[in-house]
PDB file of C-alpha atoms in Angstrom:
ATOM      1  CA  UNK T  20      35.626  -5.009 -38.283  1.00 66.00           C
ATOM      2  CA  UNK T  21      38.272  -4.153 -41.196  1.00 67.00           C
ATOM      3  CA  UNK T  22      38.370  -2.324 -43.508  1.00 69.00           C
ATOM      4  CA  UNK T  23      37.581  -3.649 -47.898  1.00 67.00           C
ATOM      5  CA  UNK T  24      40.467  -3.999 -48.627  1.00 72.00           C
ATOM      6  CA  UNK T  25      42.217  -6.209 -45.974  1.00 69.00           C
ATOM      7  CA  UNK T  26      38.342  -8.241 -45.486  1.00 65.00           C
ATOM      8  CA  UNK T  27      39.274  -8.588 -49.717  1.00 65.00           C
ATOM      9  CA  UNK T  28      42.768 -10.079 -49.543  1.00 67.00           C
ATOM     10  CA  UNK T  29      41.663 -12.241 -46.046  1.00 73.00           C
ATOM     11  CA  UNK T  30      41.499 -16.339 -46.726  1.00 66.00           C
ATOM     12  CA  UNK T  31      38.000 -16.203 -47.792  1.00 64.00           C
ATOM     13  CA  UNK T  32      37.754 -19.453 -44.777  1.00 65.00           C
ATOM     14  CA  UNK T  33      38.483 -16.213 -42.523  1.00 62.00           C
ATOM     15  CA  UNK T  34      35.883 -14.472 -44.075  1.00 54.00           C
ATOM     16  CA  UNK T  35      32.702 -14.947 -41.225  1.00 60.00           C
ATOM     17  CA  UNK T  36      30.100 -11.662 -42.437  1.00 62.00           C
ATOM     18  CA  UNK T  37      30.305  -8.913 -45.204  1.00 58.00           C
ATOM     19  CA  UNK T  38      27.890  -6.611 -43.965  1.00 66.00           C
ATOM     20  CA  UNK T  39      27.325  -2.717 -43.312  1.00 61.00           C
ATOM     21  CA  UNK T  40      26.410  -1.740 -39.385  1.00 65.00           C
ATOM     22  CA  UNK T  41      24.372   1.301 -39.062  1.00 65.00           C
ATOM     23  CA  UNK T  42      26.654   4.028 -37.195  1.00 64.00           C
ATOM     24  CA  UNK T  43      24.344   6.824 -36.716  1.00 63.00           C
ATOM     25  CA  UNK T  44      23.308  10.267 -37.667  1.00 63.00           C
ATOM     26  CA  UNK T  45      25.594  12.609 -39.483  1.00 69.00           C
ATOM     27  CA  UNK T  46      27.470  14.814 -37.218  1.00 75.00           C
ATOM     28  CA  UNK T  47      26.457  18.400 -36.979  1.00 78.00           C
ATOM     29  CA  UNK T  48      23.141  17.688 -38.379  1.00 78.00           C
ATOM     30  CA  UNK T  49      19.894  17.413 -36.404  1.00 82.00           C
ATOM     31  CA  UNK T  50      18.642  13.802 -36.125  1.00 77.00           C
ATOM     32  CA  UNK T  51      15.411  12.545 -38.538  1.00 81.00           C
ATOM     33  CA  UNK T  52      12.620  11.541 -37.667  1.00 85.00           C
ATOM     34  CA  UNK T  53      13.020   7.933 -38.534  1.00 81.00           C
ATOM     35  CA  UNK T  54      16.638   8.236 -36.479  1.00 80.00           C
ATOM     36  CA  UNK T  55      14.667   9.140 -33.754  1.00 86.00           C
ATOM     37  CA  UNK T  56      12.075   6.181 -33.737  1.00 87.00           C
ATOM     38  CA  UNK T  57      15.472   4.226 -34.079  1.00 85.00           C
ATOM     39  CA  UNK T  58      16.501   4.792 -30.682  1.00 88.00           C
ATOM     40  CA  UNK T  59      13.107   4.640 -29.222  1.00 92.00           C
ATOM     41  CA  UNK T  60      12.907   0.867 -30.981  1.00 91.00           C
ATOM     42  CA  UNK T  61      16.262  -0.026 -28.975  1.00 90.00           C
ATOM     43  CA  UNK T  62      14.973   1.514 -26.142  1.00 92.00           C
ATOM     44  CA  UNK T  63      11.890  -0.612 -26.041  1.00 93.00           C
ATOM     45  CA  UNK T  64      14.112  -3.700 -26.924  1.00 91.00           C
ATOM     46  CA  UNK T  65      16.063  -3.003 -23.884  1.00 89.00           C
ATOM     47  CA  UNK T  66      13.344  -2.836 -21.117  1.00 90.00           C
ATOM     48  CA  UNK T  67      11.985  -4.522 -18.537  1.00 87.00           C
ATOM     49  CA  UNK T  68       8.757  -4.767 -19.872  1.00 89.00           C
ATOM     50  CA  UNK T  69      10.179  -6.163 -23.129  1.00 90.00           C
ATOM     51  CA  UNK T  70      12.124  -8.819 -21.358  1.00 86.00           C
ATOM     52  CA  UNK T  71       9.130  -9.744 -19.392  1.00 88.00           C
ATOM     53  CA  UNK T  72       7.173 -10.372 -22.588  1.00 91.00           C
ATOM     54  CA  UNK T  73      10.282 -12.660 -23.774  1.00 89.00           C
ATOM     55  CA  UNK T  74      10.511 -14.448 -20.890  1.00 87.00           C
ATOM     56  CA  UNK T  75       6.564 -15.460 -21.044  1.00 91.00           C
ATOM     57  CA  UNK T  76       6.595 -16.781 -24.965  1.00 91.00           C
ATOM     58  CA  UNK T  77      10.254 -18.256 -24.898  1.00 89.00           C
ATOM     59  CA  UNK T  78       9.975 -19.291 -20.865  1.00 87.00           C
ATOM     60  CA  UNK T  79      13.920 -18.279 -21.089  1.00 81.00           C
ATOM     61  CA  UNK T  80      14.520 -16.378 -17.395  1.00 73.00           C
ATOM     62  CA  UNK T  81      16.933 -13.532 -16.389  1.00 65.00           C
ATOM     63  CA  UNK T  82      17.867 -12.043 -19.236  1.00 71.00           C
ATOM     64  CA  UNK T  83      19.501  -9.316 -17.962  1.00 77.00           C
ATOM     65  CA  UNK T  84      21.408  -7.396 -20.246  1.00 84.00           C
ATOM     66  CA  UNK T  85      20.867  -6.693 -24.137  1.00 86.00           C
ATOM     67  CA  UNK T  86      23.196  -6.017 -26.760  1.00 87.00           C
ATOM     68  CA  UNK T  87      22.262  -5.393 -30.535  1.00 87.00           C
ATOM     69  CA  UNK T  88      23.993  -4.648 -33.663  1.00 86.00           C
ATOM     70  CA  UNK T  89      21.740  -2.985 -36.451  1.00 87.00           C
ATOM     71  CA  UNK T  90      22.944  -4.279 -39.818  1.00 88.00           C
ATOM     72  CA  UNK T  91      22.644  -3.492 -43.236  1.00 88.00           C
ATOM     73  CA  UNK T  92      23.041  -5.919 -46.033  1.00 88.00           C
ATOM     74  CA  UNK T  93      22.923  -5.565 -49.782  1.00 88.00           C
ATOM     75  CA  UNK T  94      24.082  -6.787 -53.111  1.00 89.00           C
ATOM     76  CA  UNK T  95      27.390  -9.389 -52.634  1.00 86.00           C
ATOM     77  CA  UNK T  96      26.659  -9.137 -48.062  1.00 86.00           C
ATOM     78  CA  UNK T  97      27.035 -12.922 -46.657  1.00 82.00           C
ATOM     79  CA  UNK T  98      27.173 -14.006 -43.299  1.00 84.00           C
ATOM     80  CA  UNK T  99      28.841 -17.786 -43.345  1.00 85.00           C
ATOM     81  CA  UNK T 100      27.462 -20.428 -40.850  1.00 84.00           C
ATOM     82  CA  UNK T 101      28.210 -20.095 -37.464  1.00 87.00           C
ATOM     83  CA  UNK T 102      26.542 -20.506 -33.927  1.00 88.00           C
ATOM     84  CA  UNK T 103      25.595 -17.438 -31.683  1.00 87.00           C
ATOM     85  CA  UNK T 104      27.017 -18.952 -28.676  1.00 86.00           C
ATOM     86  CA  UNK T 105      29.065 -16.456 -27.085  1.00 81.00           C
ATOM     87  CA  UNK T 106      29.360 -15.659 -23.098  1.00 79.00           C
ATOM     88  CA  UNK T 107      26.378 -15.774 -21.318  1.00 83.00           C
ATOM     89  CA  UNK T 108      23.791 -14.931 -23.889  1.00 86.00           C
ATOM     90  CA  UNK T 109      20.050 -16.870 -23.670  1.00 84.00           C
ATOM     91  CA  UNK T 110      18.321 -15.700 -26.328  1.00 89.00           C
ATOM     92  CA  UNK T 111      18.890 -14.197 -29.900  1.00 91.00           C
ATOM     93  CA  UNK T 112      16.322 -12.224 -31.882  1.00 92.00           C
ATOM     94  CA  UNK T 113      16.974 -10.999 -35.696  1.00 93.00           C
ATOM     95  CA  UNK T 114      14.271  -8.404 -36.541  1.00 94.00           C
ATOM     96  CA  UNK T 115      13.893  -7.356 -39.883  1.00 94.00           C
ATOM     97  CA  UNK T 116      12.962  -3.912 -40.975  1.00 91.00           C
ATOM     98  CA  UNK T 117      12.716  -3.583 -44.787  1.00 89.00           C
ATOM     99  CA  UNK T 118       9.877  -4.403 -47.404  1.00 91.00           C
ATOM    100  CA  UNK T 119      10.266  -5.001 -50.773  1.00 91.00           C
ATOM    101  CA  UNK T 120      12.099  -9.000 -50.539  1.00 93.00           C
ATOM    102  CA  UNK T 121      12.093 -10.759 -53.283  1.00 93.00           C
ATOM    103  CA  UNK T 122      13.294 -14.534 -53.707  1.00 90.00           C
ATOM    104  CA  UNK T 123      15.359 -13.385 -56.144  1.00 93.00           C
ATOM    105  CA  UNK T 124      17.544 -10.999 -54.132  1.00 95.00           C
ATOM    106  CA  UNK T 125      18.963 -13.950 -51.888  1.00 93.00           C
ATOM    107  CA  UNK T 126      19.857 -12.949 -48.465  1.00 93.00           C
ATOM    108  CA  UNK T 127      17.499 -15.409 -46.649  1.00 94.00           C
ATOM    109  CA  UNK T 128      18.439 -16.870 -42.773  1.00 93.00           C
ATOM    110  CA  UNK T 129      18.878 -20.486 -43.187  1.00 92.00           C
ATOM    111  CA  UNK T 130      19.268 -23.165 -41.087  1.00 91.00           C
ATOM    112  CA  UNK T 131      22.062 -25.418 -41.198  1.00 87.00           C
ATOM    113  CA  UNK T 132      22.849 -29.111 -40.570  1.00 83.00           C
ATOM    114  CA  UNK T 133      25.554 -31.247 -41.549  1.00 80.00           C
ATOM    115  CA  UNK T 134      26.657 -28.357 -43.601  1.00 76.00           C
ATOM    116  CA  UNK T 135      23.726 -27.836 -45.769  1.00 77.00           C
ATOM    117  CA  UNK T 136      21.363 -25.620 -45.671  1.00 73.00           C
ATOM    118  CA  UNK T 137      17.685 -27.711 -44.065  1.00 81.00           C
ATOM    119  CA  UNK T 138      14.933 -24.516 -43.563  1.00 88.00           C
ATOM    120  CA  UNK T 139      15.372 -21.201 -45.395  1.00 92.00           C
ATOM    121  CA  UNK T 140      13.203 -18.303 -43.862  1.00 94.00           C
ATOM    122  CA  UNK T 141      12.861 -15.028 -46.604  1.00 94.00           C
ATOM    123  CA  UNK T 142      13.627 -11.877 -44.097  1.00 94.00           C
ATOM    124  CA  UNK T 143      10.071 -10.219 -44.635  1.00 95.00           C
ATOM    125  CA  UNK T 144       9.297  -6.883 -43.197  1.00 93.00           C
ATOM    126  CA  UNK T 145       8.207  -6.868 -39.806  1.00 94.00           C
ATOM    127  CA  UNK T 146       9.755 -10.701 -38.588  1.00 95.00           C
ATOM    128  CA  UNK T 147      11.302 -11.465 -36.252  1.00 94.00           C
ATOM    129  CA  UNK T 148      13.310 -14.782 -35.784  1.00 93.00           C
ATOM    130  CA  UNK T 149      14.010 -15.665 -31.847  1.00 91.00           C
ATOM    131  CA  UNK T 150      16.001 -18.263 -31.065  1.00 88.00           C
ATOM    132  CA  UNK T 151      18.625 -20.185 -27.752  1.00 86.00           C
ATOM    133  CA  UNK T 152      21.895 -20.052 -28.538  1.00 87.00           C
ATOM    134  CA  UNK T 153      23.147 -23.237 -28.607  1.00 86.00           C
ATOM    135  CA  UNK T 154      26.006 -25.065 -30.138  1.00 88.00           C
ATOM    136  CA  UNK T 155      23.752 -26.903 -32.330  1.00 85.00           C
ATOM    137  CA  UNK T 156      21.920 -24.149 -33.841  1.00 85.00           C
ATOM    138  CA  UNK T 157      24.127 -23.319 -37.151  1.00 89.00           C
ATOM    139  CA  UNK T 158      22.638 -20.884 -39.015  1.00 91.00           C
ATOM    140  CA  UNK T 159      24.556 -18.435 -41.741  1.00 90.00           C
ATOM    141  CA  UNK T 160      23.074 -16.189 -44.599  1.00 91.00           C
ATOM    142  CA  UNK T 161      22.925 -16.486 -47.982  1.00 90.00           C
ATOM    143  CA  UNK T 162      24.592 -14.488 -50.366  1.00 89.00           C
ATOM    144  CA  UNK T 163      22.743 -11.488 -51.681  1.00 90.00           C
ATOM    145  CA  UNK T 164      22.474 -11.611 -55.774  1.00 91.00           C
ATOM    146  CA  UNK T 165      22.697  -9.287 -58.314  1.00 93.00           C
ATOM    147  CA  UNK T 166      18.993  -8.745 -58.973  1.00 93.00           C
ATOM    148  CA  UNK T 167      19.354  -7.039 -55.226  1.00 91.00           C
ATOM    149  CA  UNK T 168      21.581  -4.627 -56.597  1.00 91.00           C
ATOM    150  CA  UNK T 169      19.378  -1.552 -55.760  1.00 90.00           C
ATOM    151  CA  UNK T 170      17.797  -3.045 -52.459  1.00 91.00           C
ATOM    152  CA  UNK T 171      19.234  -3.001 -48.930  1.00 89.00           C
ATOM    153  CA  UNK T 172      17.942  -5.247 -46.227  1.00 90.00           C
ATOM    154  CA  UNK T 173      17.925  -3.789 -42.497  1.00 90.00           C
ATOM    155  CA  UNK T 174      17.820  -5.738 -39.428  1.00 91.00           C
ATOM    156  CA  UNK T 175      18.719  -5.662 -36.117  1.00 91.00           C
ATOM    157  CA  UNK T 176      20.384  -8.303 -34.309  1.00 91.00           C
ATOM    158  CA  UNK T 177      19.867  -8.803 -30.971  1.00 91.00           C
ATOM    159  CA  UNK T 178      21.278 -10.877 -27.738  1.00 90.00           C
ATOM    160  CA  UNK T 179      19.990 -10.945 -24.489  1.00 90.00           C
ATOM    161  CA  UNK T 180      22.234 -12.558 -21.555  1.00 86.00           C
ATOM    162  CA  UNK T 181      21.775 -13.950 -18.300  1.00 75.00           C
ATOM    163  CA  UNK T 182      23.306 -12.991 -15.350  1.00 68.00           C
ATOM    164  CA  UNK T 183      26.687 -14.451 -15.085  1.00 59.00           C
TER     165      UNK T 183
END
């Protein structure tokens, strides 16, 4: 992470994700409500029994550890193509939380072969994308437009490795 100004002047080919990552709760003030069911969510993400029900509808085994990044995109956010192949991960899961998508607003997951975008999936309250990580699997996100100028999308990204 850097901060506007350098990401601004970087060779836009440098230039993988503009995005905002959800830090937390202001300090010194008592956590909300929807804060709370935050943590609960990654808590949930993070079991055993949530791993179990991965492993029966992907048939992906030991994934033993989980790491997650909750992200929030908006007007001008991109995420260029890339590959989720890093150490040992075996599966990926984007999860998004916001309603109120429009096609308009840009910002959808897409698929990516030979460069060009083949399958574009609208992030839609409530889904949840689950894929391997595998060299082959290029995916990026599009730009957000203008007309999303007063809309924020919020997702969590998640990886689950195997044991090494």
């Amino acid at each position: 992470a850097v901060d506007e100004a350098t990401f601004n002047r970087s060779p836009e080919q440098s230039q993988l994700a503009r995005e905002s990552v959800m830090a937390g709760h202001a300090v010194g003030r008592r956590a909300s409500d929807g804060w709370i069911a935050n943590l609960d969510f990654i808590d949930l993400l993070g079991s055993s029994f949530f791993a179990e029900f991965l492993t029966a509808i992907t048939r992906i085994r030991y994934l033993d550890e989980m790491s997650f990044l909750p992200r929030v995109m908006k007007w001008g956010d991109f995420c260029r193509a890339h590959d989720d192949t890093a150490g040992t991960r075996g599966l990926c899961m984007l999860f998004y939380v916001d309603d109120g998508w429009r096609p308009g607003f840009g910002g959808r997951f897409q698929h990516v072969v030979n460069g060009k975008s083949v399958r574009n999936v609208e992030p839609l309250a409530n889904r949840v994308l689950i894929h391997e990580p595998r060299i082959d699997q290029i995916h990026q996100v599009e730009s957000f437009t203008r007309e999303a100028l007063r809309w924020e999308r919020c997702s969590y990204s998640v990886w689950y490795s195997r044991r090494a």
